[in-house]
Amino acid sequence: MINTTRKRAFSGLALLGASALVLAGCAAAPEEEAPEETEALDFYPCMVSDAGGFDDRSFNEAAFNGLEEAAAELGVEFNAVESADENAYEPNVEGLVAEGCDIIITVGFLLAEATANASAANPDINFAIIDEFVEGDNVKPIQFDTVQAAFLAGYAAASYSETGVVGTFGGIQIPPVTIFMDGFVQGVEYHNEVNGTDVQALGWDFEGQTGAFTGGFAPGTEALTTAQGLIDQDVDVLLPVGGPIYQSAAEAIRDSGRDIALIGVDSDVYVSDPSVADLLLTSVLKNIAVGVYDVVIAAANGDFENSPYVGTLENEGVGLASFHDFESLVDAELSGQIDEVIAGIIDGSIEVTSPATPGQ
């Protein structure tokens, strides 16, 4: 378990010493009044990661950044606790309860049980959970309809593909993962429908809700093998969904010696991990930092309430990153087409669905 604490106290103005100035022919200067110090806010926000850790350059790191920014603005300490594995979730949440946190944010679907138990037992503490709905007057869900943004990534992947085969795989088969895969394959299908193409999407069957998964969110042999299996089927665009498993996908792409594009998730991976920037076609954005920041600031101001925050294309809670270095390699009309698809999803003329959509 790693405890990360930052002190961001408001700094009071330094007291100025009032020294008597003895000037020829002049009286001593009047004493200066010391300005009042700003009183620090009595508010202590906290967070527990899932097993991916705060250095995953993705989901957990984005949540941490939102907490850190809010704490900096408020001028308060915060505590962010990493979970080594799933066995640490409950103890980590309970530890922050005992520490006297005013709000505890749990990062991810897998912390739902720990969050539900702690929030029910501690009604005087506010909680927020990312990517899951936990019922309670003192629990605010922070959710994202990422099927919308992933649809755009699928459309872009189909447009870019030269082999006519694209692929996706996930870490663990849970709703926050499969919602990306649902959107991706539907975006590919929509591109085929409106452009007369026949691009295949491997790794996920939307109708059967079955597909390729590594069983965890850590890079390693399973993620590498899964990525290689898709590459061996002539995939030339690859979407790994599950925090740092994209690192193994990047390794598999480099080992293949082929021109294969990678699509990131959660954050703009081109920015968060320059080591794979040359492979990034785009990233499916889940603006977790914004959601966390807003919830923490509201709680500090006494405005906490339990209605879900849901990020969509319309409120810019989700989106698609720039094509960055691939800008000159994609179809010149692709950006305009993506804008049209966004407008269609927002006005409802383009249907995008997932069993994992918040509120479904």
Short mmCIF file of C-alpha atoms in Angstrom, two decimals:
data_model
loop_
_atom_site.label_atom_id
_atom_site.label_comp_id
_atom_site.label_asym_id
_atom_site.label_seq_id
_atom_site.Cartn_x
_atom_site.Cartn_y
_atom_site.Cartn_z
CA MET A 1 0.00 0.00 0.00
CA ILE A 2 1.35 3.38 -0.98
CA ASN A 3 0.07 6.51 0.72
CA THR A 4 0.53 9.67 -1.27
CA THR A 5 -0.09 12.92 0.59
CA ARG A 6 0.21 16.41 -0.74
CA LYS A 7 0.11 19.60 1.37
CA ARG A 8 -1.42 22.53 -0.46
CA ALA A 9 -2.22 24.93 2.40
CA PHE A 10 -3.21 28.47 1.63
CA SER A 11 -0.21 30.61 2.40
CA GLY A 12 -0.75 33.60 4.61
CA LEU A 13 1.07 36.79 3.90
CA ALA A 14 4.35 37.11 5.75
CA LEU A 15 4.34 39.40 8.72
CA LEU A 16 6.33 42.49 8.14
CA GLY A 17 8.56 43.60 10.97
CA ALA A 18 7.90 47.19 11.93
CA SER A 19 11.22 48.76 12.49
CA ALA A 20 11.64 52.39 13.41
CA LEU A 21 13.28 54.31 10.65
CA VAL A 22 15.38 57.09 12.00
CA LEU A 23 15.82 59.68 9.34
CA ALA A 24 17.54 63.01 9.72
CA GLY A 25 14.97 65.64 10.64
CA CYS A 26 12.08 63.05 10.57
CA ALA A 27 10.08 61.18 13.20
CA ALA A 28 10.06 57.39 13.34
CA ALA A 29 7.85 55.76 10.72
CA PRO A 30 4.48 54.48 12.01
CA GLU A 31 4.20 50.78 12.74
CA GLU A 32 2.71 48.69 9.93
CA GLU A 33 -0.32 46.54 10.67
CA ALA A 34 0.16 42.83 10.04
CA PRO A 35 -2.32 41.45 7.52
CA GLU A 36 -4.58 38.66 8.70
CA GLU A 37 -3.60 35.14 7.72
CA THR A 38 -6.06 33.19 5.60
CA GLU A 39 -7.57 30.34 7.57
CA ALA A 40 -7.00 26.95 5.97
CA LEU A 41 -10.10 25.06 4.88
CA ASP A 42 -11.01 22.14 7.16
CA PHE A 43 -11.60 19.55 4.43
CA TYR A 44 -9.78 16.28 3.76
CA PRO A 45 -10.49 14.49 0.44
CA CYS A 46 -9.20 10.94 -0.13
CA MET A 47 -9.03 8.29 -2.84
CA VAL A 48 -8.44 4.54 -3.26
CA SER A 49 -7.13 3.15 -6.57
CA ASP A 50 -7.90 -0.21 -8.06
CA ALA A 51 -5.09 -2.71 -8.68
CA GLY A 52 -3.87 -0.76 -11.73
CA GLY A 53 -2.25 1.86 -9.48
CA PHE A 54 -1.86 5.60 -9.91
CA ASP A 55 0.99 5.24 -12.40
CA ASP A 56 -1.12 3.37 -14.99
CA ARG A 57 -1.01 6.42 -17.32
CA SER A 58 -4.72 5.90 -17.72
CA PHE A 59 -7.80 5.40 -15.52
CA ASN A 60 -6.35 5.66 -12.01
CA GLU A 61 -3.83 8.34 -12.92
CA ALA A 62 -6.55 10.54 -14.40
CA ALA A 63 -8.60 10.20 -11.20
CA PHE A 64 -5.53 11.09 -9.12
CA ASN A 65 -4.89 14.17 -11.25
CA GLY A 66 -8.45 15.40 -10.70
CA LEU A 67 -8.09 14.96 -6.93
CA GLU A 68 -4.69 16.65 -6.87
CA GLU A 69 -5.95 19.64 -8.86
CA ALA A 70 -8.99 20.07 -6.62
CA ALA A 71 -6.90 19.83 -3.45
CA ALA A 72 -4.43 22.37 -4.82
CA GLU A 73 -7.20 24.83 -5.56
CA LEU A 74 -8.76 24.32 -2.14
CA GLY A 75 -5.41 24.51 -0.37
CA VAL A 76 -5.87 21.26 1.54
CA GLU A 77 -4.07 17.99 2.15
CA PHE A 78 -5.32 14.87 0.41
CA ASN A 79 -4.55 11.18 0.68
CA ALA A 80 -4.50 8.79 -2.27
CA VAL A 81 -3.99 5.12 -1.41
CA GLU A 82 -2.92 2.51 -3.96
CA SER A 83 -4.36 -0.99 -3.86
CA ALA A 84 -1.83 -3.75 -4.53
CA ASP A 85 -4.60 -6.18 -5.45
CA GLU A 86 -8.32 -6.80 -4.96
CA ASN A 87 -7.76 -8.01 -1.39
CA ALA A 88 -6.69 -4.49 -0.44
CA TYR A 89 -9.88 -2.68 -1.48
CA GLU A 90 -11.89 -3.11 1.71
CA PRO A 91 -8.98 -2.49 4.13
CA ASN A 92 -7.88 0.59 2.18
CA VAL A 93 -11.35 2.15 2.25
CA GLU A 94 -11.75 1.32 5.95
CA GLY A 95 -8.34 2.85 6.64
CA LEU A 96 -9.39 6.15 5.09
CA VAL A 97 -12.63 6.11 7.09
CA ALA A 98 -10.57 5.74 10.27
CA GLU A 99 -8.29 8.55 9.12
CA GLY A 100 -11.19 11.02 9.12
CA CYS A 101 -11.57 11.74 5.41
CA ASP A 102 -14.49 14.00 4.47
CA ILE A 103 -14.97 12.41 1.05
CA ILE A 104 -13.57 9.10 -0.20
CA ILE A 105 -13.43 8.49 -3.95
CA THR A 106 -13.06 4.88 -5.05
CA VAL A 107 -11.65 4.29 -8.50
CA GLY A 108 -13.53 1.67 -10.40
CA PHE A 109 -16.25 -0.92 -10.65
CA LEU A 110 -14.24 -3.44 -8.65
CA LEU A 111 -14.45 -1.29 -5.51
CA ALA A 112 -18.26 -1.27 -5.53
CA GLU A 113 -18.69 -3.71 -2.65
CA ALA A 114 -16.13 -1.97 -0.45
CA THR A 115 -17.77 1.38 -1.22
CA ALA A 116 -21.28 0.13 -0.49
CA ASN A 117 -20.24 -1.39 2.83
CA ALA A 118 -18.29 1.65 4.03
CA SER A 119 -20.87 4.22 2.92
CA ALA A 120 -23.70 2.35 4.64
CA ALA A 121 -21.71 2.09 7.86
CA ASN A 122 -20.58 5.74 7.77
CA PRO A 123 -23.48 7.98 6.71
CA ASP A 124 -21.61 11.08 7.90
CA ILE A 125 -18.85 10.59 5.29
CA ASN A 126 -19.38 11.36 1.61
CA PHE A 127 -18.29 8.85 -1.02
CA ALA A 128 -17.97 8.88 -4.79
CA ILE A 129 -17.29 5.91 -7.05
CA ILE A 130 -16.04 5.99 -10.63
CA ASP A 131 -17.70 3.76 -13.24
CA GLU A 132 -20.33 2.18 -11.03
CA PHE A 133 -23.64 2.99 -9.38
CA VAL A 134 -23.76 2.46 -5.63
CA GLU A 135 -27.00 3.43 -3.94
CA GLY A 136 -26.92 5.73 -0.92
CA ASP A 137 -27.64 9.31 0.10
CA ASN A 138 -23.91 9.79 0.71
CA VAL A 139 -22.63 8.15 -2.51
CA LYS A 140 -22.21 9.96 -5.84
CA PRO A 141 -21.60 7.83 -8.94
CA ILE A 142 -19.17 9.29 -11.48
CA GLN A 143 -20.02 7.51 -14.73
CA PHE A 144 -19.24 7.87 -18.41
CA ASP A 145 -21.20 6.81 -21.48
CA THR A 146 -18.00 5.79 -23.24
CA VAL A 147 -19.89 3.74 -25.82
CA GLN A 148 -20.43 7.06 -27.62
CA ALA A 149 -16.75 7.97 -27.84
CA ALA A 150 -15.67 4.40 -28.61
CA PHE A 151 -18.13 4.42 -31.52
CA LEU A 152 -16.10 7.28 -33.00
CA ALA A 153 -12.89 5.28 -32.52
CA GLY A 154 -14.41 2.29 -34.32
CA TYR A 155 -15.44 4.52 -37.20
CA ALA A 156 -11.93 5.99 -37.40
CA ALA A 157 -10.33 2.54 -37.19
CA ALA A 158 -12.45 1.24 -40.08
CA SER A 159 -11.60 4.30 -42.15
CA TYR A 160 -7.86 3.92 -41.49
CA SER A 161 -7.54 0.15 -41.91
CA GLU A 162 -5.87 -1.14 -45.06
CA THR A 163 -6.16 -4.85 -44.26
CA GLY A 164 -9.88 -4.57 -43.58
CA VAL A 165 -9.43 -6.13 -40.14
CA VAL A 166 -9.35 -4.29 -36.80
CA GLY A 167 -9.38 -5.70 -33.28
CA THR A 168 -10.05 -5.09 -29.61
CA PHE A 169 -9.47 -6.93 -26.36
CA GLY A 170 -10.06 -6.20 -22.70
CA GLY A 171 -8.61 -6.72 -19.26
CA ILE A 172 -11.52 -8.11 -17.25
CA GLN A 173 -15.04 -8.60 -18.63
CA ILE A 174 -16.81 -5.93 -16.59
CA PRO A 175 -19.14 -3.15 -17.81
CA PRO A 176 -16.56 -0.30 -17.74
CA VAL A 177 -14.45 -2.37 -20.15
CA THR A 178 -17.09 -3.91 -22.41
CA ILE A 179 -18.79 -0.55 -22.97
CA PHE A 180 -15.69 0.53 -24.97
CA MET A 181 -15.77 -2.68 -26.97
CA ASP A 182 -19.51 -2.31 -27.67
CA GLY A 183 -19.00 1.15 -29.08
CA PHE A 184 -15.92 0.18 -31.08
CA VAL A 185 -17.55 -2.66 -33.02
CA GLN A 186 -20.70 -0.61 -33.64
CA GLY A 187 -18.59 2.23 -35.01
CA VAL A 188 -16.92 -0.18 -37.42
CA GLU A 189 -20.32 -1.48 -38.52
CA TYR A 190 -21.62 2.05 -39.04
CA HIS A 191 -18.62 2.92 -41.20
CA ASN A 192 -19.32 -0.16 -43.32
CA GLU A 193 -22.98 0.81 -43.62
CA VAL A 194 -22.47 4.39 -44.77
CA ASN A 195 -19.30 3.90 -46.82
CA GLY A 196 -19.90 0.51 -48.40
CA THR A 197 -16.84 -1.06 -46.78
CA ASP A 198 -16.52 -4.52 -45.25
CA VAL A 199 -14.11 -4.06 -42.34
CA GLN A 200 -14.14 -6.85 -39.74
CA ALA A 201 -13.90 -6.17 -36.01
CA LEU A 202 -12.30 -9.05 -34.09
CA GLY A 203 -12.06 -9.64 -30.35
CA TRP A 204 -15.62 -8.80 -29.32
CA ASP A 205 -19.04 -10.15 -30.29
CA PHE A 206 -21.58 -7.44 -29.46
CA GLU A 207 -24.63 -9.68 -29.79
CA GLY A 208 -23.18 -12.50 -27.70
CA GLN A 209 -21.28 -10.19 -25.33
CA THR A 210 -18.23 -12.45 -25.53
CA GLY A 211 -14.67 -11.73 -26.52
CA ALA A 212 -10.96 -11.69 -25.78
CA PHE A 213 -9.81 -10.81 -22.24
CA THR A 214 -6.52 -11.06 -20.39
CA GLY A 215 -8.03 -11.61 -16.94
CA GLY A 216 -6.40 -8.55 -15.36
CA PHE A 217 -5.28 -4.97 -15.81
CA ALA A 218 -1.53 -5.45 -15.69
CA PRO A 219 0.75 -5.61 -18.72
CA GLY A 220 2.46 -8.93 -19.16
CA THR A 221 2.35 -12.31 -20.89
CA GLU A 222 -1.44 -12.62 -21.12
CA ALA A 223 -1.88 -9.17 -22.65
CA LEU A 224 1.05 -9.71 -25.02
CA THR A 225 -0.28 -13.11 -26.16
CA THR A 226 -3.81 -11.76 -26.66
CA ALA A 227 -2.54 -8.85 -28.76
CA GLN A 228 -0.32 -11.17 -30.81
CA GLY A 229 -3.29 -13.45 -31.46
CA LEU A 230 -5.23 -10.59 -33.02
CA ILE A 231 -2.21 -9.33 -34.96
CA ASP A 232 -1.77 -12.82 -36.40
CA GLN A 233 -5.27 -12.47 -37.87
CA ASP A 234 -4.13 -9.47 -39.96
CA VAL A 235 -5.42 -6.74 -37.65
CA ASP A 236 -3.88 -3.35 -38.42
CA VAL A 237 -5.70 -1.26 -35.77
CA LEU A 238 -5.82 -2.45 -32.16
CA LEU A 239 -7.88 -1.19 -29.21
CA PRO A 240 -6.80 -2.67 -25.82
CA VAL A 241 -9.21 -1.73 -23.01
CA GLY A 242 -7.89 -2.01 -19.48
CA GLY A 243 -5.41 0.55 -18.21
CA PRO A 244 -1.76 -0.36 -18.82
CA ILE A 245 -2.43 -3.52 -20.89
CA TYR A 246 -1.92 -1.22 -23.88
CA GLN A 247 1.81 -1.35 -23.09
CA SER A 248 1.89 -5.06 -23.94
CA ALA A 249 -0.14 -4.38 -27.08
CA ALA A 250 2.47 -1.80 -28.11
CA GLU A 251 5.20 -4.37 -27.52
CA ALA A 252 3.39 -6.88 -29.70
CA ILE A 253 2.96 -4.28 -32.44
CA ARG A 254 6.68 -3.45 -32.43
CA ASP A 255 7.61 -7.13 -32.41
CA SER A 256 5.41 -7.73 -35.47
CA GLY A 257 7.39 -5.33 -37.64
CA ARG A 258 4.13 -4.28 -39.30
CA ASP A 259 2.39 -0.91 -39.56
CA ILE A 260 -0.28 -1.37 -36.90
CA ALA A 261 -2.02 1.52 -35.19
CA LEU A 262 -2.87 1.57 -31.49
CA ILE A 263 -5.92 3.23 -29.94
CA GLY A 264 -5.69 4.35 -26.31
CA VAL A 265 -8.45 4.62 -23.72
CA ASP A 266 -9.38 6.89 -20.80
CA SER A 267 -6.68 9.55 -21.30
CA ASP A 268 -4.98 10.88 -24.42
CA VAL A 269 -2.22 8.28 -24.32
CA TYR A 270 -0.22 10.23 -26.89
CA VAL A 271 0.29 12.84 -24.16
CA SER A 272 0.35 10.61 -21.07
CA ASP A 273 2.82 8.06 -22.48
CA PRO A 274 5.17 9.48 -25.14
CA SER A 275 6.91 6.08 -25.41
CA VAL A 276 4.03 4.83 -27.57
CA ALA A 277 3.09 8.14 -29.20
CA ASP A 278 4.31 7.02 -32.62
CA LEU A 279 1.79 4.15 -32.59
CA LEU A 280 -1.28 6.17 -31.50
CA LEU A 281 -4.02 6.67 -34.07
CA THR A 282 -6.17 8.31 -31.39
CA SER A 283 -7.55 7.70 -27.88
CA VAL A 284 -11.06 7.28 -26.51
CA LEU A 285 -11.31 9.99 -23.87
CA LYS A 286 -13.05 9.53 -20.55
CA ASN A 287 -12.59 12.84 -18.78
CA ILE A 288 -12.27 11.32 -15.32
CA ALA A 289 -10.14 14.14 -13.94
CA VAL A 290 -12.88 16.67 -14.68
CA GLY A 291 -15.54 14.56 -12.98
CA VAL A 292 -13.40 14.00 -9.86
CA TYR A 293 -12.43 17.67 -9.65
CA ASP A 294 -16.05 18.83 -9.87
CA VAL A 295 -17.25 16.39 -7.21
CA VAL A 296 -14.46 17.29 -4.75
CA ILE A 297 -14.95 21.03 -5.17
CA ALA A 298 -18.71 20.68 -4.69
CA ALA A 299 -18.23 18.59 -1.54
CA ALA A 300 -15.77 21.11 -0.10
CA ASN A 301 -18.31 23.88 -0.70
CA GLY A 302 -21.06 21.95 1.04
CA ASP A 303 -22.84 21.16 -2.23
CA PHE A 304 -22.43 17.37 -2.30
CA GLU A 305 -25.43 15.46 -3.64
CA ASN A 306 -25.88 11.90 -4.83
CA SER A 307 -27.29 12.29 -8.33
CA PRO A 308 -24.94 10.61 -10.85
CA TYR A 309 -22.48 12.58 -12.94
CA VAL A 310 -22.64 11.07 -16.44
CA GLY A 311 -20.09 12.11 -19.03
CA THR A 312 -21.36 12.20 -22.63
CA LEU A 313 -20.33 13.65 -25.97
CA GLU A 314 -22.82 16.46 -25.41
CA ASN A 315 -21.30 17.62 -22.10
CA GLU A 316 -17.76 16.71 -23.26
CA GLY A 317 -17.38 14.15 -20.50
CA VAL A 318 -16.24 11.74 -23.22
CA GLY A 319 -14.66 12.34 -26.60
CA LEU A 320 -12.05 11.38 -29.16
CA ALA A 321 -8.47 12.66 -29.03
CA SER A 322 -6.64 14.25 -31.93
CA PHE A 323 -5.04 12.04 -34.58
CA HIS A 324 -1.72 13.71 -33.71
CA ASP A 325 1.06 12.18 -35.85
CA PHE A 326 -1.50 10.23 -37.89
CA GLU A 327 -3.26 13.41 -39.06
CA SER A 328 -1.56 13.24 -42.46
CA LEU A 329 -2.19 9.48 -42.74
CA VAL A 330 -5.94 9.36 -42.23
CA ASP A 331 -8.51 10.16 -44.91
CA ALA A 332 -8.70 13.91 -45.47
CA GLU A 333 -12.46 13.79 -44.94
CA LEU A 334 -12.34 11.74 -41.72
CA SER A 335 -12.36 14.64 -39.25
CA GLY A 336 -15.41 16.14 -40.91
CA GLN A 337 -17.15 12.77 -40.93
CA ILE A 338 -16.40 12.32 -37.21
CA ASP A 339 -17.98 15.72 -36.51
CA GLU A 340 -21.10 14.59 -38.37
CA VAL A 341 -21.24 11.36 -36.39
CA ILE A 342 -20.88 13.28 -33.11
CA ALA A 343 -23.80 15.52 -34.09
CA GLY A 344 -25.86 12.46 -35.04
CA ILE A 345 -25.20 10.72 -31.73
CA ILE A 346 -26.10 13.86 -29.78
CA ASP A 347 -29.36 14.49 -31.66
CA GLY A 348 -30.28 10.80 -31.55
CA SER A 349 -30.31 10.16 -35.30
CA ILE A 350 -27.40 7.72 -34.87
CA GLU A 351 -28.20 5.03 -32.31
CA VAL A 352 -25.38 3.81 -30.08
CA THR A 353 -26.23 1.27 -27.43
CA SER A 354 -24.57 -0.82 -24.75
CA PRO A 355 -25.85 -2.96 -21.87
CA ALA A 356 -23.25 -1.10 -19.79
CA THR A 357 -24.58 2.40 -20.53
CA PRO A 358 -25.21 4.26 -17.23
CA GLY A 359 -28.86 4.01 -16.26
CA GLN A 360 -29.58 1.00 -18.47
#
